[in-house]
Each structure stands twice: as structure tokens, then as C-alpha cells.
Amino acid sequence: MPHWRTWHRPLVLFAAAMAVTTVVSGVGLLVDDRVLAGSAIWFKPFKFAVSFVVYALALAWMLTLLTRGRRTGWWAGTVVAVASLVEMAIIIGQVVRGKRSHFNHATPFDSSLFAVMGATVVILWAGTLAIAILLLRARIADRASAWAIRSGVLLALVGAGFGFLMTQPSKEQRAAGNLDTADVVGAHAVGVPDGGPSMPLTGWSTTGGDLRIPHFVGMHALQLLPLLLLTLVALAPRFVRLRDPGVRLRLVRVASGAYAAVTALVAWQALRGQPLVRPDGVTLTAAAVVLAATAAGTYGALRGRTEAHPSPSPSTTKELAS
């Protein structure tokens, strides 16, 4: 992997700013006892900052792998960094004002801020899409690396896309029939109001569906799938089968398929208004099918044909490990 100093600088600087924001928000959680929409008021910027740190660093690294369109990639990464910075500035500004940032239409000013946030999300998604297209065209020597990186960024786009569903009026809001005058339009939760009982740390609803779950799961494929391959490469000296590039490729393909299936499963569960922690029989059956298919795929990947002279791939190590 190229030295971190060669990573996309605007994204690295943005990640550093988010690391500072994480600390500031953590202090806010300790010293500011205000509660908004059923949650500590500094919890939202804290979660967003942590998520943006890992998201920005992953993109900053991936941009070093481009073999064509480097200038376009640089601008796409810069657009992602600027759009994300604007979104975070609005979130923090609303915290300081004691107002909710998302879905807030209480005043024309609040409504305008949320509209700007909506625009930044679209821009962020489009910038990530441009990077994904460039990565699909890049010549990455190791096939397992290419698969992990490309599937990771494509699943991240799917995960980010769930954010658009949150901005739509909920079924209850549409039934109320006052969308033009409502203070809040849009919701994280499905089937229950936002701000109800929730899971610790994540804040996900424990009484209804929550679209933040597929949003979170999908977006972080960007880090987790390449991290899986890095783990396989690290384990290769100890396990002979993992020294074979073909085995690693098959394992990454199985993991990508399983990750996509899990993302679809938690999205389906959320859209049905079902809490993550209270799955019904249908959800459990679907989860069992995914688990069984993943186990069978993993077994097949490990038992399949190996190359004549299996050995750790230098290109994989170069691309995924410093």
C-alpha cells in the first residue's frame, strides 16, 4: 500500500478534522446534558464524525490505486470531502443552537439548512460513484484485491442510498396530512416515531424498524471487505491454503455476496418496521439461509482447486499492507 503521505490530501485532512470533532463531541456528551429527539444532543455529531473518519481514510487510500483518471479521481475525492464538511458544519451548528439537524422544517431557516444537507448527501453520493467507476476501470494486479475494493465501494453506494429513503415522509406523517406545515418531515424509524427506546451506542430503535441500520452496514463495506483480504494475507504464512491467490479470491467473493445479502436482509427487516433485536420467524429463517450459504461457500472456496505453486501474492501485500 502506498505510504499514507501519498493518500488524497483533502480527504486525509477532513478525516483529521473529524477525529478532532470526535473528541469535541465526546466532551460534549460528558458536559452537556441536553437531550434532543430522545438522545443526548452531542450523540449525532459524535457518530457522524467517527463514521466519516473511517469512510474518508478508506477513500483516500483507494484513490492511490487508480491507474487512469487520477485527476478526475482527485476532484471527486475533494468534492466528497467538501460536501461532507458542509454537512458536518450544519449538524454541529444545529447542536449549538439546540435544534435537530435532520428532517427539521420548523422554520424557514431550519428547512433551508436541511435542504443544503440533502444537497450535500447527493453530491457525496455522486462523488463516491465517480470514484467507484474509476476503480472499476483501474488495473489492480491482484484479483482478490480488485474484487474486495470494487465490491466494497459499490456496496457503500447502496448503503449511502438508504439515506434518501429517510428524507421521505413516513407513513404516519403522510396520514396526518399536514406535510406543508409539519415541523418534521422524514424519519429514521419505520412504524414508530423517532426518539423512542433505542439500542445503546448505536441509537437504533428497539421498537420499530430503523433505516440507519442498512445505511450503516452498507457504507462500511468500504472498509470491512478490504480489511478481510488484509487479514487473509496476514494469515497466509500460517495457513497453506490462504497462500493461494485463487483461494483468497474465492473467499472474498463469498464474503462480498454474504455482505450484500446481510445488507439486503437488514434493509428488508427495517422496511417492515421490525427492530433489529426482535426478528420474527421469517427474518430468522432468511438469516439462517444466508448463514448456511456463506458457510457452504466458504467450504467450497477452501476446498476448491489451487494453483500449481501457491504462494503469497506480492501485489496483494503491496496494495493492502504498508
Coordinates of N, CA and C in Angstrom, one line a residue, residues 153-257:
V153 N -16.8 -0.6 -2.5 CA -17.2 0.7 -2.8 C -18.6 0.7 -3.4
L154 N -19.0 -0.4 -4.2 CA -20.3 -0.5 -4.7 C -21.4 -0.7 -3.6
L155 N -21.0 -1.5 -2.6 CA -22.0 -1.7 -1.5 C -22.1 -0.5 -0.7
A156 N -21.0 0.3 -0.6 CA -21.1 1.6 0.2 C -22.0 2.5 -0.5
L157 N -22.1 2.5 -1.8 CA -23.0 3.3 -2.6 C -24.5 2.9 -2.3
V158 N -24.7 1.6 -2.2 CA -26.0 1.1 -1.9 C -26.4 1.5 -0.5
G159 N -25.5 1.4 0.5 CA -25.7 1.8 1.8 C -26.0 3.3 1.9
A160 N -25.3 4.1 1.3 CA -25.5 5.5 1.3 C -26.9 5.9 0.7
G161 N -27.3 5.1 -0.3 CA -28.6 5.3 -0.9 C -29.7 5.2 0.0
F162 N -29.6 4.4 1.1 CA -30.7 4.3 2.1 C -31.0 5.6 2.8
G163 N -30.0 6.5 2.8 CA -30.2 7.8 3.3 C -31.3 8.6 2.6
F164 N -31.5 8.4 1.3 CA -32.5 9.1 0.6 C -33.9 8.7 1.1
L165 N -34.0 7.4 1.5 CA -35.3 6.9 1.9 C -35.7 7.6 3.2
M166 N -34.8 8.0 4.1 CA -35.1 8.6 5.3 C -35.7 10.0 5.2
T167 N -35.4 10.7 4.1 CA -35.9 12.0 3.8 C -37.3 12.0 3.4
Q168 N -37.9 10.9 3.0 CA -39.2 10.8 2.6 C -40.2 10.8 3.8
P169 N -41.4 11.4 3.6 CA -42.4 11.4 4.7 C -42.7 10.0 5.1
S170 N -42.8 9.8 6.4 CA -43.1 8.4 6.9 C -44.6 8.2 6.7
K171 N -45.0 7.0 6.8 CA -46.5 6.6 6.6 C -47.3 7.4 7.6
E172 N -46.9 7.6 8.8 CA -47.7 8.3 9.8 C -47.7 9.8 9.4
Q173 N -46.6 10.3 8.9 CA -46.6 11.7 8.5 C -47.5 12.0 7.4
R174 N -47.6 11.1 6.4 CA -48.5 11.2 5.3 C -49.9 11.1 5.7
A175 N -50.2 10.2 6.7 CA -51.5 10.0 7.1 C -52.0 11.3 7.9
A176 N -51.1 12.0 8.5 CA -51.5 13.2 9.2 C -52.0 14.3 8.3
G177 N -51.4 14.3 7.1 CA -51.9 15.2 6.0 C -51.5 16.6 6.2
N178 N -50.5 16.9 6.9 CA -50.1 18.3 7.1 C -48.6 18.5 6.8
L179 N -48.2 17.9 5.7 CA -46.7 17.9 5.3 C -46.2 19.3 5.0
D180 N -47.1 20.2 4.6 CA -46.7 21.6 4.2 C -46.4 22.4 5.5
T181 N -47.0 22.0 6.6 CA -46.8 22.8 7.8 C -46.1 22.1 8.9
A182 N -45.8 20.8 8.7 CA -45.2 20.0 9.8 C -43.8 20.5 10.1
D183 N -43.4 20.4 11.4 CA -42.1 20.8 11.8 C -41.1 19.7 11.4
V184 N -41.5 18.5 11.3 CA -40.6 17.4 11.0 C -41.2 16.6 9.8
V185 N -40.4 16.4 8.8 CA -40.8 15.6 7.6 C -39.6 14.6 7.3
G186 N -39.9 13.3 7.4 CA -38.8 12.3 7.2 C -38.5 11.7 8.6
A187 N -37.9 10.5 8.6 CA -37.6 9.8 9.8 C -36.6 8.7 9.6
H188 N -35.9 8.4 10.7 CA -35.0 7.2 10.7 C -35.8 5.9 10.9
A189 N -36.8 6.0 11.8 CA -37.5 4.8 12.3 C -38.7 4.5 11.3
V190 N -39.1 3.3 11.3 CA -40.2 2.8 10.4 C -41.2 2.2 11.4
G191 N -42.4 2.7 11.3 CA -43.5 2.2 12.1 C -43.6 2.7 13.5
V192 N -42.6 3.5 14.0 CA -42.7 4.1 15.3 C -42.1 5.5 15.1
P193 N -42.4 6.5 16.0 CA -41.7 7.8 15.9 C -40.3 7.7 16.3
D194 N -39.5 8.6 15.7 CA -38.1 8.8 16.1 C -38.0 9.2 17.6
G195 N -36.9 8.8 18.2 CA -36.7 9.3 19.6 C -37.2 8.3 20.6
G196 N -37.7 7.2 20.2 CA -38.2 6.2 21.2 C -37.1 5.4 21.8
P197 N -37.4 4.2 22.5 CA -36.4 3.4 23.0 C -35.4 2.9 22.0
S198 N -34.1 2.9 22.4 CA -33.1 2.6 21.4 C -32.0 1.8 21.9
M199 N -31.2 1.2 21.1 CA -30.0 0.4 21.5 C -28.9 1.3 22.0
P200 N -28.1 0.9 23.0 CA -27.0 1.7 23.4 C -26.0 1.8 22.3
L201 N -25.2 2.9 22.3 CA -24.1 3.2 21.4 C -24.6 3.6 20.0
T202 N -25.4 2.7 19.4 CA -25.9 3.0 18.0 C -27.1 3.9 18.0
G203 N -28.0 3.8 19.0 CA -29.2 4.6 19.0 C -30.3 4.1 18.1
W204 N -30.1 2.9 17.5 CA -31.1 2.3 16.7 C -32.3 1.9 17.5
S205 N -33.5 2.0 16.8 CA -34.7 1.8 17.5 C -34.9 0.3 17.9
T206 N -35.4 0.1 19.1 CA -35.7 -1.3 19.6 C -37.2 -1.6 19.6
T207 N -38.0 -0.7 19.0 CA -39.4 -0.9 19.0 C -40.0 -0.9 17.6
G208 N -39.2 -0.5 16.6 CA -39.6 -0.4 15.2 C -38.4 -0.6 14.3
G209 N -38.7 -0.6 13.0 CA -37.6 -0.6 12.0 C -36.7 0.6 12.1
D210 N -35.5 0.5 11.5 CA -34.6 1.7 11.6 C -33.7 1.6 10.3
L211 N -33.9 2.6 9.4 CA -33.2 2.7 8.2 C -31.7 3.0 8.3
R212 N -31.3 3.4 9.5 CA -29.9 3.7 9.7 C -29.1 2.4 9.8
I213 N -29.8 1.3 10.0 CA -29.0 0.0 10.1 C -28.5 -0.4 8.7
P214 N -29.3 -0.5 7.6 CA -28.8 -0.8 6.3 C -27.8 0.3 5.8
H215 N -28.1 1.5 6.2 CA -27.3 2.6 5.8 C -25.9 2.4 6.4
F216 N -25.8 2.1 7.6 CA -24.5 1.9 8.3 C -23.8 0.6 7.8
V217 N -24.5 -0.5 7.7 CA -23.9 -1.7 7.2 C -23.4 -1.6 5.8
G218 N -24.2 -1.0 4.9 CA -23.7 -0.9 3.5 C -22.5 0.0 3.4
M219 N -22.6 1.2 4.0 CA -21.5 2.1 3.8 C -20.1 1.6 4.3
H220 N -20.1 0.8 5.3 CA -18.9 0.3 5.9 C -18.3 -0.9 5.3
A221 N -19.0 -1.4 4.2 CA -18.4 -2.4 3.4 C -17.1 -1.8 2.8
L222 N -17.0 -0.5 2.6 CA -15.9 0.2 2.0 C -14.6 -0.2 2.8
Q223 N -14.7 -0.4 4.1 CA -13.6 -0.7 5.0 C -13.5 -2.2 5.3
L224 N -14.6 -2.8 5.5 CA -14.6 -4.2 6.0 C -14.1 -5.2 5.0
L225 N -14.5 -5.1 3.7 CA -14.1 -6.1 2.8 C -12.6 -6.0 2.5
P226 N -12.0 -4.8 2.2 CA -10.6 -4.8 2.1 C -9.8 -5.3 3.4
L227 N -10.4 -5.0 4.5 CA -9.8 -5.4 5.8 C -9.8 -6.9 5.9
L228 N -10.9 -7.6 5.4 CA -10.9 -9.0 5.4 C -9.8 -9.6 4.5
L229 N -9.6 -9.0 3.4 CA -8.5 -9.5 2.5 C -7.1 -9.3 3.2
L230 N -7.0 -8.1 3.8 CA -5.7 -7.9 4.5 C -5.5 -8.9 5.6
T231 N -6.6 -9.4 6.3 CA -6.5 -10.4 7.3 C -6.1 -11.8 6.6
L232 N -6.7 -12.1 5.5 CA -6.3 -13.3 4.8 C -4.8 -13.3 4.4
V233 N -4.3 -12.2 3.9 CA -2.9 -12.1 3.5 C -2.0 -12.2 4.8
A234 N -2.5 -11.6 5.9 CA -1.7 -11.7 7.1 C -1.6 -13.2 7.7
L235 N -2.7 -13.9 7.4 CA -2.7 -15.3 7.9 C -2.1 -16.3 6.9
A236 N -1.8 -15.9 5.7 CA -1.3 -16.8 4.7 C 0.0 -17.5 5.1
P237 N 1.0 -16.9 5.8 CA 2.1 -17.6 6.2 C 1.8 -18.8 7.2
R238 N 0.7 -18.7 7.9 CA 0.4 -19.8 8.8 C -0.5 -20.9 8.2
F239 N -1.3 -20.5 7.2 CA -2.2 -21.4 6.6 C -1.9 -21.6 5.1
V240 N -1.5 -22.8 4.7 CA -1.1 -23.0 3.4 C -2.2 -22.7 2.4
R241 N -3.4 -23.0 2.6 CA -4.5 -22.7 1.7 C -4.6 -21.3 1.3
L242 N -4.4 -20.4 2.3 CA -4.5 -19.0 2.1 C -3.4 -18.4 1.3
R243 N -2.3 -19.2 1.1 CA -1.2 -18.7 0.2 C -1.6 -18.7 -1.3
D244 N -2.7 -19.3 -1.6 CA -3.1 -19.4 -3.0 C -4.0 -18.2 -3.3
P245 N -3.6 -17.4 -4.3 CA -4.4 -16.3 -4.7 C -5.8 -16.7 -5.1
G246 N -6.0 -17.8 -5.7 CA -7.3 -18.3 -6.1 C -8.2 -18.5 -5.0
V247 N -7.7 -19.1 -3.9 CA -8.5 -19.3 -2.7 C -8.9 -18.0 -2.1
R248 N -8.0 -17.1 -2.0 CA -8.3 -15.8 -1.4 C -9.4 -15.1 -2.3
L249 N -9.3 -15.2 -3.6 CA -10.3 -14.6 -4.5 C -11.6 -15.2 -4.2
R250 N -11.7 -16.5 -4.1 CA -13.0 -17.2 -3.9 C -13.6 -16.8 -2.5
L251 N -12.7 -16.7 -1.5 CA -13.2 -16.3 -0.2 C -13.7 -14.9 -0.2
V252 N -13.0 -14.0 -0.9 CA -13.5 -12.6 -1.0 C -14.8 -12.5 -1.7
R253 N -15.0 -13.3 -2.8 CA -16.3 -13.3 -3.5 C -17.4 -13.8 -2.6
V254 N -17.1 -14.9 -1.8 CA -18.2 -15.4 -0.9 C -18.5 -14.3 0.2
A255 N -17.5 -13.6 0.7 CA -17.7 -12.6 1.7 C -18.5 -11.4 1.1
S256 N -18.2 -11.0 -0.1 CA -18.9 -9.9 -0.8 C -20.4 -10.3 -1.0
G257 N -20.6 -11.5 -1.4 CA -22.0 -12.0 -1.6 C -22.8 -12.0 -0.2

